[in-house]
Amino acid sequence: LQKPTANITLGFYSDDLDDGLQSRLKLEAELRTAVEQQQFYLVYQPQIDLSSDRVVGVEALLRWRHPQGESVPPFRFIPILEEMGLISPLGDWILAEACRQQRAWQLQGYTLRMAVNLSPAQFEQLDLPAKIQSIVQAAEVDPGQLELEITESLAMHNPEATIETLHRLRHMGFKIAIDDFGIGFSSLEYLLRFPLDTLKIDRAFVKDITRGRSDRAIVRALTSLCQGLGLTTIAEGVETQRQRDYIDALGATEIQGYLISPPLEPAALIQLIDNYATHAPTLSKACQE
Ligand code: C2E
Ligand code: MG
Ligand code: MG
Ligand code: MG
């Protein structure tokens, strides 16, 4: 906000700039209302274990139901909420809502690992581990079934502080995933020092996996490293069966992507799991016989 204002004062006025500023101010006002009136909701994308072909987890992803009707994707508003200082209270709600949903599913007989994304501003709160613990306890969710995702770039911003916070969260029993891995230039030294359970291979490496030798080499190196360290590897953004076959052959443990399903509302997710349950046992029975 500061830059355009300064430009206007200095006389570098243009209609374009004015339009940009106007729409930004409008968006900020709308977002303030959205937080007050709770116009957000979560969708859930399934994560498939490649060896059993079962849904073993879901990732909670934030959506904004704009009063004008459309559902707004997070890249259009999360960075702005961060700048406005509104992401931390919203982050508390995201965690509580994901836990509430997970508990509800569990009571219906569906035990699913729940992955929740943490934003940089959230991660910087000193009381984050205690806060997460109290939200999860209140929801009566097993911390071992909650996976906290931080991006590689967040983790590398202040690696020493990250390591300490991750240790605290892990002692409380939470699972830790490093998200969008491979594009942030982490050193291997840090990868070894972060206490992790899961590494999510960025979809940039999955995209050209059927074509590029170098992407295949990177994925193979990551999966064998993770195997050696006892980490789960999730390949993100798997869209085709051929990509899935390559990813499987290269040793990843799980996949997530449009091939399986886009993020879904709760009822649709349960329907997808039920479909898997009716198909998969038939297959494995056939294999045993
Ligand atoms: P992410 O955590 O890496 O989430 C995966 C993104 O990839 C999701 O986008 C998902 O819809 C998309 N995706 C999944 N499968 C495919 C595929 O096969 N192809 C393609 N092209 N895309 C696929 P989404 O929901 O738009 O979220 C984008 C990013 O916004 C997330 O990336 C995450 O960084 C952030 N985000 C989303 N929800 C939250 C949240 O609750 N809190 C925070 N702090 N960040 C969030
Ligand atoms: Mg994520
Ligand atoms: Mg990701
Ligand atoms: Mg990503």
mmCIF file of C-alpha atoms and ligand atoms in Angstrom:
data_model
loop_
_atom_site.group_PDB
_atom_site.id
_atom_site.type_symbol
_atom_site.label_atom_id
_atom_site.label_comp_id
_atom_site.label_asym_id
_atom_site.label_seq_id
_atom_site.Cartn_x
_atom_site.Cartn_y
_atom_site.Cartn_z
ATOM 1 C CA LEU A 1 0.000 0.000 0.000
ATOM 2 C CA GLN A 2 2.813 2.349 0.850
ATOM 3 C CA LYS A 3 4.495 2.362 -2.542
ATOM 4 C CA PRO A 4 1.556 3.476 -4.708
ATOM 5 C CA THR A 5 0.642 6.195 -2.167
ATOM 6 C CA ALA A 6 4.196 7.516 -2.271
ATOM 7 C CA ASN A 7 4.152 7.495 -6.057
ATOM 8 C CA ILE A 8 0.939 9.462 -6.183
ATOM 9 C CA THR A 9 2.318 12.066 -3.808
ATOM 10 C CA LEU A 10 5.414 12.380 -5.947
ATOM 11 C CA GLY A 11 3.294 12.887 -9.002
ATOM 12 C CA PHE A 12 3.969 9.629 -10.875
ATOM 13 C CA TYR A 13 0.277 9.298 -11.181
ATOM 14 C CA SER A 14 -1.220 6.959 -13.707
ATOM 15 C CA ASP A 15 -4.665 5.492 -14.257
ATOM 16 C CA ASP A 16 -3.186 1.999 -14.158
ATOM 17 C CA LEU A 17 -1.634 2.580 -10.793
ATOM 18 C CA ASP A 18 -4.857 4.083 -9.525
ATOM 19 C CA ASP A 19 -6.801 1.033 -10.745
ATOM 20 C CA GLY A 20 -4.310 -1.267 -9.050
ATOM 21 C CA LEU A 21 -4.526 0.667 -5.795
ATOM 22 C CA GLN A 22 -8.314 0.835 -5.931
ATOM 23 C CA SER A 23 -8.728 -2.885 -6.482
ATOM 24 C CA ARG A 24 -6.172 -3.666 -3.808
ATOM 25 C CA LEU A 25 -8.022 -1.461 -1.295
ATOM 26 C CA LYS A 26 -11.305 -3.083 -2.273
ATOM 27 C CA LEU A 27 -9.818 -6.553 -1.849
ATOM 28 C CA GLU A 28 -8.427 -5.630 1.576
ATOM 29 C CA ALA A 29 -11.824 -4.329 2.710
ATOM 30 C CA GLU A 30 -13.506 -7.476 1.409
ATOM 31 C CA LEU A 31 -10.974 -9.651 3.197
ATOM 32 C CA ARG A 32 -11.527 -7.846 6.494
ATOM 33 C CA THR A 33 -15.240 -8.561 6.157
ATOM 34 C CA ALA A 34 -14.482 -12.130 5.102
ATOM 35 C CA VAL A 35 -12.521 -12.736 8.306
ATOM 36 C CA GLU A 36 -15.209 -11.076 10.466
ATOM 37 C CA GLN A 37 -18.048 -12.956 8.792
ATOM 38 C CA GLN A 38 -16.154 -16.221 8.391
ATOM 39 C CA GLN A 39 -16.529 -16.605 4.636
ATOM 40 C CA PHE A 40 -13.813 -19.274 4.509
ATOM 41 C CA TYR A 41 -14.082 -23.034 4.246
ATOM 42 C CA LEU A 42 -11.793 -26.010 3.764
ATOM 43 C CA VAL A 43 -11.609 -28.572 0.996
ATOM 44 C CA TYR A 44 -9.692 -31.835 1.298
ATOM 45 C CA GLN A 45 -7.438 -33.517 -1.249
ATOM 46 C CA PRO A 46 -6.817 -37.253 -0.839
ATOM 47 C CA GLN A 47 -3.335 -38.743 -0.536
ATOM 48 C CA ILE A 48 -2.941 -42.309 -1.822
ATOM 49 C CA ASP A 49 -0.495 -44.882 -0.544
ATOM 50 C CA LEU A 50 1.003 -46.468 -3.658
ATOM 51 C CA SER A 51 1.584 -49.920 -2.197
ATOM 52 C CA SER A 52 -1.972 -50.412 -0.912
ATOM 53 C CA ASP A 53 -3.787 -48.044 -3.314
ATOM 54 C CA ARG A 54 -5.696 -46.674 -0.314
ATOM 55 C CA VAL A 55 -6.513 -43.141 0.796
ATOM 56 C CA VAL A 56 -4.300 -42.748 3.858
ATOM 57 C CA GLY A 57 -4.514 -39.013 4.352
ATOM 58 C CA VAL A 58 -5.928 -35.717 3.174
ATOM 59 C CA GLU A 59 -4.548 -32.205 2.882
ATOM 60 C CA ALA A 60 -6.820 -29.394 4.061
ATOM 61 C CA LEU A 61 -6.827 -26.478 1.606
ATOM 62 C CA LEU A 62 -8.376 -23.083 2.235
ATOM 63 C CA ARG A 63 -11.070 -21.522 0.074
ATOM 64 C CA TRP A 64 -12.873 -18.203 0.260
ATOM 65 C CA ARG A 65 -16.524 -18.140 -0.685
ATOM 66 C CA HIS A 66 -16.776 -14.614 -2.054
ATOM 67 C CA PRO A 67 -20.139 -12.922 -1.380
ATOM 68 C CA GLN A 68 -20.567 -12.619 -5.155
ATOM 69 C CA GLY A 69 -20.650 -16.393 -5.323
ATOM 70 C CA GLU A 70 -17.357 -17.634 -6.706
ATOM 71 C CA SER A 71 -14.813 -19.656 -4.742
ATOM 72 C CA VAL A 72 -11.477 -17.828 -4.629
ATOM 73 C CA PRO A 73 -8.219 -19.846 -4.734
ATOM 74 C CA PRO A 74 -5.661 -19.176 -1.982
ATOM 75 C CA PHE A 75 -2.895 -17.694 -4.147
ATOM 76 C CA ARG A 76 -5.159 -14.690 -4.704
ATOM 77 C CA PHE A 77 -5.678 -13.862 -1.029
ATOM 78 C CA ILE A 78 -3.317 -15.696 1.368
ATOM 79 C CA PRO A 79 -0.300 -13.435 0.611
ATOM 80 C CA ILE A 80 -2.521 -10.377 1.231
ATOM 81 C CA LEU A 81 -3.873 -11.764 4.513
ATOM 82 C CA GLU A 82 -0.243 -12.332 5.512
ATOM 83 C CA GLU A 83 0.635 -8.704 4.793
ATOM 84 C CA MET A 84 -2.487 -7.501 6.617
ATOM 85 C CA GLY A 85 -1.498 -9.495 9.700
ATOM 86 C CA LEU A 86 -4.712 -11.521 9.554
ATOM 87 C CA ILE A 87 -3.280 -14.928 8.729
ATOM 88 C CA SER A 88 -2.560 -16.034 12.288
ATOM 89 C CA PRO A 89 -6.122 -15.803 13.626
ATOM 90 C CA LEU A 90 -7.346 -17.419 10.429
ATOM 91 C CA GLY A 91 -4.673 -20.094 10.839
ATOM 92 C CA ASP A 92 -6.088 -20.965 14.268
ATOM 93 C CA TRP A 93 -9.515 -21.381 12.704
ATOM 94 C CA ILE A 94 -8.092 -23.550 9.877
ATOM 95 C CA LEU A 95 -6.460 -25.873 12.368
ATOM 96 C CA ALA A 96 -9.542 -26.100 14.588
ATOM 97 C CA GLU A 97 -11.820 -26.716 11.601
ATOM 98 C CA ALA A 98 -9.529 -29.394 10.119
ATOM 99 C CA CYS A 99 -9.394 -31.138 13.518
ATOM 100 C CA ARG A 100 -13.157 -30.914 13.941
ATOM 101 C CA GLN A 101 -13.614 -32.542 10.528
ATOM 102 C CA GLN A 102 -11.031 -35.211 11.235
ATOM 103 C CA ARG A 103 -12.721 -36.091 14.520
ATOM 104 C CA ALA A 104 -16.141 -36.235 12.832
ATOM 105 C CA TRP A 105 -14.751 -38.609 10.185
ATOM 106 C CA GLN A 106 -13.133 -40.740 12.841
ATOM 107 C CA LEU A 107 -16.460 -41.091 14.655
ATOM 108 C CA GLN A 108 -17.949 -42.234 11.333
ATOM 109 C CA GLY A 109 -15.249 -44.904 11.090
ATOM 110 C CA TYR A 110 -12.833 -43.115 8.730
ATOM 111 C CA THR A 111 -9.358 -42.711 10.191
ATOM 112 C CA LEU A 112 -7.379 -40.295 8.037
ATOM 113 C CA ARG A 113 -4.130 -38.456 8.548
ATOM 114 C CA MET A 114 -4.896 -34.743 8.257
ATOM 115 C CA ALA A 115 -2.317 -32.373 6.755
ATOM 116 C CA VAL A 116 -2.594 -28.647 7.512
ATOM 117 C CA ASN A 117 -0.462 -25.906 5.924
ATOM 118 C CA LEU A 118 1.246 -23.387 8.192
ATOM 119 C CA SER A 119 2.044 -19.918 6.894
ATOM 120 C CA PRO A 120 5.318 -18.095 7.618
ATOM 121 C CA ALA A 121 3.656 -15.540 9.931
ATOM 122 C CA GLN A 122 1.932 -18.321 11.874
ATOM 123 C CA PHE A 123 5.169 -20.215 12.202
ATOM 124 C CA GLU A 124 6.909 -17.194 13.693
ATOM 125 C CA GLN A 125 4.574 -17.002 16.718
ATOM 126 C CA LEU A 126 6.557 -18.020 19.755
ATOM 127 C CA ASP A 127 3.616 -19.776 21.377
ATOM 128 C CA LEU A 128 2.747 -21.758 18.247
ATOM 129 C CA PRO A 129 3.464 -25.273 19.588
ATOM 130 C CA ALA A 130 1.410 -24.708 22.767
ATOM 131 C CA LYS A 131 -1.391 -23.153 20.767
ATOM 132 C CA ILE A 132 -1.529 -26.030 18.299
ATOM 133 C CA GLN A 133 -1.480 -28.484 21.172
ATOM 134 C CA SER A 134 -4.432 -26.860 22.895
ATOM 135 C CA ILE A 135 -6.489 -26.685 19.678
ATOM 136 C CA VAL A 136 -5.815 -30.348 18.947
ATOM 137 C CA GLN A 137 -6.542 -31.448 22.507
ATOM 138 C CA ALA A 138 -9.827 -29.543 22.539
ATOM 139 C CA ALA A 139 -10.823 -31.339 19.326
ATOM 140 C CA GLU A 140 -9.871 -34.722 20.840
ATOM 141 C CA VAL A 141 -7.667 -35.563 17.878
ATOM 142 C CA ASP A 142 -4.607 -37.833 18.078
ATOM 143 C CA PRO A 143 -1.568 -35.583 17.430
ATOM 144 C CA GLY A 144 0.063 -38.463 15.550
ATOM 145 C CA GLN A 145 -2.686 -38.160 12.941
ATOM 146 C CA LEU A 146 -2.019 -34.474 12.341
ATOM 147 C CA GLU A 147 0.686 -33.497 9.878
ATOM 148 C CA LEU A 148 1.899 -29.904 9.871
ATOM 149 C CA GLU A 149 3.189 -28.735 6.487
ATOM 150 C CA ILE A 150 5.795 -26.040 6.164
ATOM 151 C CA THR A 151 7.296 -25.075 2.840
ATOM 152 C CA GLU A 152 10.954 -25.536 2.131
ATOM 153 C CA SER A 153 11.383 -21.772 1.721
ATOM 154 C CA LEU A 154 9.731 -21.084 5.090
ATOM 155 C CA ALA A 155 11.988 -23.669 6.727
ATOM 156 C CA MET A 156 15.118 -22.156 5.177
ATOM 157 C CA HIS A 157 14.242 -18.581 6.105
ATOM 158 C CA ASN A 158 15.600 -19.074 9.599
ATOM 159 C CA PRO A 159 16.729 -22.695 9.749
ATOM 160 C CA GLU A 160 18.029 -22.714 13.320
ATOM 161 C CA ALA A 161 14.736 -21.367 14.733
ATOM 162 C CA THR A 162 12.822 -23.747 12.476
ATOM 163 C CA ILE A 163 14.729 -26.742 13.817
ATOM 164 C CA GLU A 164 13.941 -25.739 17.388
ATOM 165 C CA THR A 165 10.211 -25.210 16.768
ATOM 166 C CA LEU A 166 9.968 -28.467 14.826
ATOM 167 C CA HIS A 167 11.582 -30.354 17.698
ATOM 168 C CA ARG A 168 9.044 -28.905 20.115
ATOM 169 C CA LEU A 169 6.137 -29.859 17.843
ATOM 170 C CA ARG A 170 7.511 -33.339 17.322
ATOM 171 C CA HIS A 171 7.910 -33.927 21.040
ATOM 172 C CA MET A 172 4.192 -33.169 21.312
ATOM 173 C CA GLY A 173 3.576 -36.020 18.872
ATOM 174 C CA PHE A 174 2.770 -34.074 15.701
ATOM 175 C CA LYS A 175 3.964 -35.180 12.285
ATOM 176 C CA ILE A 176 5.987 -32.730 10.218
ATOM 177 C CA ALA A 177 6.037 -32.461 6.432
ATOM 178 C CA ILE A 178 8.246 -30.277 4.296
ATOM 179 C CA ASP A 179 6.154 -28.952 1.402
ATOM 180 C CA ASP A 180 7.113 -27.973 -2.165
ATOM 181 C CA PHE A 181 10.484 -29.596 -1.697
ATOM 182 C CA GLY A 182 13.178 -29.328 -4.332
ATOM 183 C CA ILE A 183 12.691 -25.762 -5.505
ATOM 184 C CA GLY A 184 14.088 -23.918 -2.501
ATOM 185 C CA PHE A 185 17.759 -24.915 -2.642
ATOM 186 C CA SER A 186 18.006 -26.445 0.833
ATOM 187 C CA SER A 187 21.320 -27.878 1.643
ATOM 188 C CA LEU A 188 21.330 -31.579 2.396
ATOM 189 C CA GLU A 189 22.820 -30.742 5.755
ATOM 190 C CA TYR A 190 19.591 -28.971 6.739
ATOM 191 C CA LEU A 191 17.414 -31.680 5.293
ATOM 192 C CA LEU A 192 19.170 -34.077 7.637
ATOM 193 C CA ARG A 193 18.823 -31.743 10.618
ATOM 194 C CA PHE A 194 15.122 -30.896 10.270
ATOM 195 C CA PRO A 195 13.104 -33.392 12.300
ATOM 196 C CA LEU A 196 10.739 -34.590 9.559
ATOM 197 C CA ASP A 197 8.271 -37.367 8.859
ATOM 198 C CA THR A 198 7.322 -36.556 5.301
ATOM 199 C CA LEU A 199 8.840 -34.878 2.286
ATOM 200 C CA LYS A 200 6.508 -33.585 -0.410
ATOM 201 C CA ILE A 201 8.193 -33.479 -3.801
ATOM 202 C CA ASP A 202 7.158 -30.314 -5.594
ATOM 203 C CA ARG A 203 4.964 -30.809 -8.598
ATOM 204 C CA ALA A 204 7.521 -29.055 -10.797
ATOM 205 C CA PHE A 205 9.468 -32.349 -10.773
ATOM 206 C CA VAL A 206 6.401 -34.455 -11.463
ATOM 207 C CA LYS A 207 5.253 -32.357 -14.410
ATOM 208 C CA ASP A 208 7.921 -33.520 -16.865
ATOM 209 C CA ILE A 209 8.797 -36.817 -15.230
ATOM 210 C CA THR A 210 7.822 -38.810 -18.310
ATOM 211 C CA ARG A 211 10.099 -36.677 -20.503
ATOM 212 C CA GLY A 212 13.023 -35.379 -18.500
ATOM 213 C CA ARG A 213 15.933 -37.540 -17.365
ATOM 214 C CA SER A 214 17.106 -34.919 -14.901
ATOM 215 C CA ASP A 215 13.742 -34.705 -13.119
ATOM 216 C CA ARG A 216 13.720 -38.489 -12.853
ATOM 217 C CA ALA A 217 17.228 -38.449 -11.407
ATOM 218 C CA ILE A 218 16.228 -35.845 -8.807
ATOM 219 C CA VAL A 219 13.094 -37.735 -7.790
ATOM 220 C CA ARG A 220 15.016 -40.990 -7.521
ATOM 221 C CA ALA A 221 17.695 -39.325 -5.388
ATOM 222 C CA LEU A 222 15.058 -37.805 -3.083
ATOM 223 C CA THR A 223 13.073 -41.020 -2.660
ATOM 224 C CA SER A 224 16.124 -43.116 -1.894
ATOM 225 C CA LEU A 225 17.412 -40.513 0.554
ATOM 226 C CA CYS A 226 14.025 -40.459 2.271
ATOM 227 C CA GLN A 227 13.861 -44.230 2.312
ATOM 228 C CA GLY A 228 17.226 -44.300 4.055
ATOM 229 C CA LEU A 229 15.978 -41.752 6.590
ATOM 230 C CA GLY A 230 12.645 -43.518 7.112
ATOM 231 C CA LEU A 231 10.636 -40.601 5.683
ATOM 232 C CA THR A 232 7.424 -40.830 3.684
ATOM 233 C CA THR A 233 7.641 -39.206 0.248
ATOM 234 C CA ILE A 234 4.530 -37.710 -1.322
ATOM 235 C CA ALA A 235 4.676 -36.692 -4.977
ATOM 236 C CA GLU A 236 2.492 -33.618 -5.540
ATOM 237 C CA GLY A 237 0.561 -32.766 -8.665
ATOM 238 C CA VAL A 238 0.282 -36.232 -10.237
ATOM 239 C CA GLU A 239 -2.152 -35.718 -13.099
ATOM 240 C CA THR A 240 -1.731 -38.730 -15.400
ATOM 241 C CA GLN A 241 -1.423 -42.491 -15.068
ATOM 242 C CA ARG A 242 1.971 -42.370 -16.801
ATOM 243 C CA GLN A 243 3.255 -39.885 -14.224
ATOM 244 C CA ARG A 244 1.933 -42.164 -11.497
ATOM 245 C CA ASP A 245 3.727 -45.171 -13.006
ATOM 246 C CA TYR A 246 7.032 -43.291 -13.172
ATOM 247 C CA ILE A 247 6.647 -41.924 -9.650
ATOM 248 C CA ASP A 248 5.833 -45.407 -8.365
ATOM 249 C CA ALA A 249 8.834 -46.928 -10.140
ATOM 250 C CA LEU A 250 11.089 -44.194 -8.744
ATOM 251 C CA GLY A 251 10.137 -45.209 -5.203
ATOM 252 C CA ALA A 252 7.773 -42.540 -3.825
ATOM 253 C CA THR A 253 5.439 -43.830 -1.116
ATOM 254 C CA GLU A 254 2.370 -41.689 -1.773
ATOM 255 C CA ILE A 255 0.823 -39.486 -4.447
ATOM 256 C CA GLN A 256 -1.528 -36.534 -4.407
ATOM 257 C CA GLY A 257 -2.981 -34.925 -7.506
ATOM 258 C CA TYR A 258 -5.777 -34.476 -10.000
ATOM 259 C CA LEU A 259 -5.330 -38.076 -11.255
ATOM 260 C CA ILE A 260 -6.846 -39.205 -7.967
ATOM 261 C CA SER A 261 -8.974 -36.169 -7.278
ATOM 262 C CA PRO A 262 -8.989 -32.383 -6.922
ATOM 263 C CA PRO A 263 -9.588 -31.091 -3.386
ATOM 264 C CA LEU A 264 -13.147 -32.018 -2.362
ATOM 265 C CA GLU A 265 -15.827 -30.966 0.079
ATOM 266 C CA PRO A 266 -16.240 -33.472 2.950
ATOM 267 C CA ALA A 267 -19.198 -35.451 1.577
ATOM 268 C CA ALA A 268 -17.534 -35.929 -1.815
ATOM 269 C CA LEU A 269 -14.305 -37.042 -0.153
ATOM 270 C CA ILE A 270 -16.109 -39.755 1.810
ATOM 271 C CA GLN A 271 -17.802 -40.895 -1.382
ATOM 272 C CA LEU A 272 -14.401 -41.218 -3.057
ATOM 273 C CA ILE A 273 -13.054 -43.252 -0.132
ATOM 274 C CA ASP A 274 -16.095 -45.541 -0.211
ATOM 275 C CA ASN A 275 -15.512 -46.125 -3.933
ATOM 276 C CA TYR A 276 -11.887 -47.047 -3.223
ATOM 277 C CA ALA A 277 -13.009 -49.383 -0.451
ATOM 278 C CA THR A 278 -15.414 -51.245 -2.732
ATOM 279 C CA HIS A 279 -12.804 -51.622 -5.495
ATOM 280 C CA ALA A 280 -9.576 -52.254 -3.610
ATOM 281 C CA PRO A 281 -10.669 -55.283 -1.490
ATOM 282 C CA THR A 282 -11.975 -57.034 -4.618
ATOM 283 C CA LEU A 283 -8.581 -56.568 -6.205
ATOM 284 C CA SER A 284 -6.576 -57.771 -3.235
ATOM 285 C CA LYS A 285 -8.877 -60.770 -2.773
ATOM 286 C CA ALA A 286 -8.366 -61.654 -6.400
ATOM 287 C CA CYS A 287 -4.611 -61.445 -5.817
ATOM 288 C CA GLN A 288 -4.738 -63.751 -2.791
ATOM 289 C CA GLU A 289 -6.813 -66.416 -4.523
HETATM 290 P P1 C2E B 1 0.279 -26.575 -1.426
HETATM 291 O O1 C2E B 1 0.243 -26.698 0.047
HETATM 292 O O2 C2E B 1 1.485 -27.066 -2.128
HETATM 293 O O3 C2E B 1 -1.039 -27.310 -1.935
HETATM 294 C C1 C2E B 1 -1.122 -28.046 -3.139
HETATM 295 C C2 C2E B 1 -1.760 -27.208 -4.224
HETATM 296 O O4 C2E B 1 -1.650 -27.908 -5.468
HETATM 297 C C3 C2E B 1 -3.250 -26.969 -4.013
HETATM 298 O O5 C2E B 1 -3.554 -25.707 -4.580
HETATM 299 C C4 C2E B 1 -3.875 -28.064 -4.861
HETATM 300 O O6 C2E B 1 -5.202 -27.783 -5.262
HETATM 301 C C5 C2E B 1 -2.934 -28.055 -6.035
HETATM 302 N N1 C2E B 1 -2.938 -29.324 -6.747
HETATM 303 C C6 C2E B 1 -3.187 -30.551 -6.248
HETATM 304 N N2 C2E B 1 -3.083 -31.487 -7.183
HETATM 305 C C7 C2E B 1 -2.745 -30.861 -8.337
HETATM 306 C C8 C2E B 1 -2.496 -31.307 -9.679
HETATM 307 O O7 C2E B 1 -2.549 -32.499 -10.001
HETATM 308 N N3 C2E B 1 -2.153 -30.349 -10.591
HETATM 309 C C9 C2E B 1 -2.083 -29.023 -10.257
HETATM 310 N N4 C2E B 1 -1.756 -28.166 -11.219
HETATM 311 N N5 C2E B 1 -2.322 -28.572 -9.007
HETATM 312 C C10 C2E B 1 -2.647 -29.481 -8.060
HETATM 313 P P2 C2E B 1 -4.407 -24.622 -3.790
HETATM 314 O O8 C2E B 1 -5.491 -25.256 -2.989
HETATM 315 O O9 C2E B 1 -4.773 -23.562 -4.795
HETATM 316 O O10 C2E B 1 -3.354 -24.032 -2.756
HETATM 317 C C11 C2E B 1 -2.206 -23.352 -3.198
HETATM 318 C C12 C2E B 1 -1.278 -23.043 -2.052
HETATM 319 O O11 C2E B 1 -1.895 -22.140 -1.120
HETATM 320 C C13 C2E B 1 -0.942 -24.279 -1.218
HETATM 321 O O12 C2E B 1 0.064 -25.035 -1.848
HETATM 322 C C14 C2E B 1 -0.498 -23.624 0.072
HETATM 323 O O13 C2E B 1 0.825 -23.155 -0.043
HETATM 324 C C15 C2E B 1 -1.441 -22.437 0.159
HETATM 325 N N6 C2E B 1 -2.564 -22.831 1.053
HETATM 326 C C16 C2E B 1 -3.705 -23.483 0.751
HETATM 327 N N7 C2E B 1 -4.469 -23.650 1.853
HETATM 328 C C17 C2E B 1 -3.774 -23.106 2.884
HETATM 329 C C18 C2E B 1 -4.028 -22.970 4.300
HETATM 330 O O14 C2E B 1 -5.025 -23.443 4.852
HETATM 331 N N8 C2E B 1 -3.078 -22.300 5.034
HETATM 332 C C19 C2E B 1 -1.945 -21.816 4.458
HETATM 333 N N9 C2E B 1 -1.047 -21.185 5.254
HETATM 334 N N10 C2E B 1 -1.663 -21.938 3.157
HETATM 335 C C20 C2E B 1 -2.570 -22.582 2.366
HETATM 336 MG MG MG B 2 0.703 -28.127 1.314
HETATM 337 MG MG MG B 3 2.872 -28.360 -1.919
HETATM 338 MG MG MG B 4 3.003 -26.570 -4.420
#
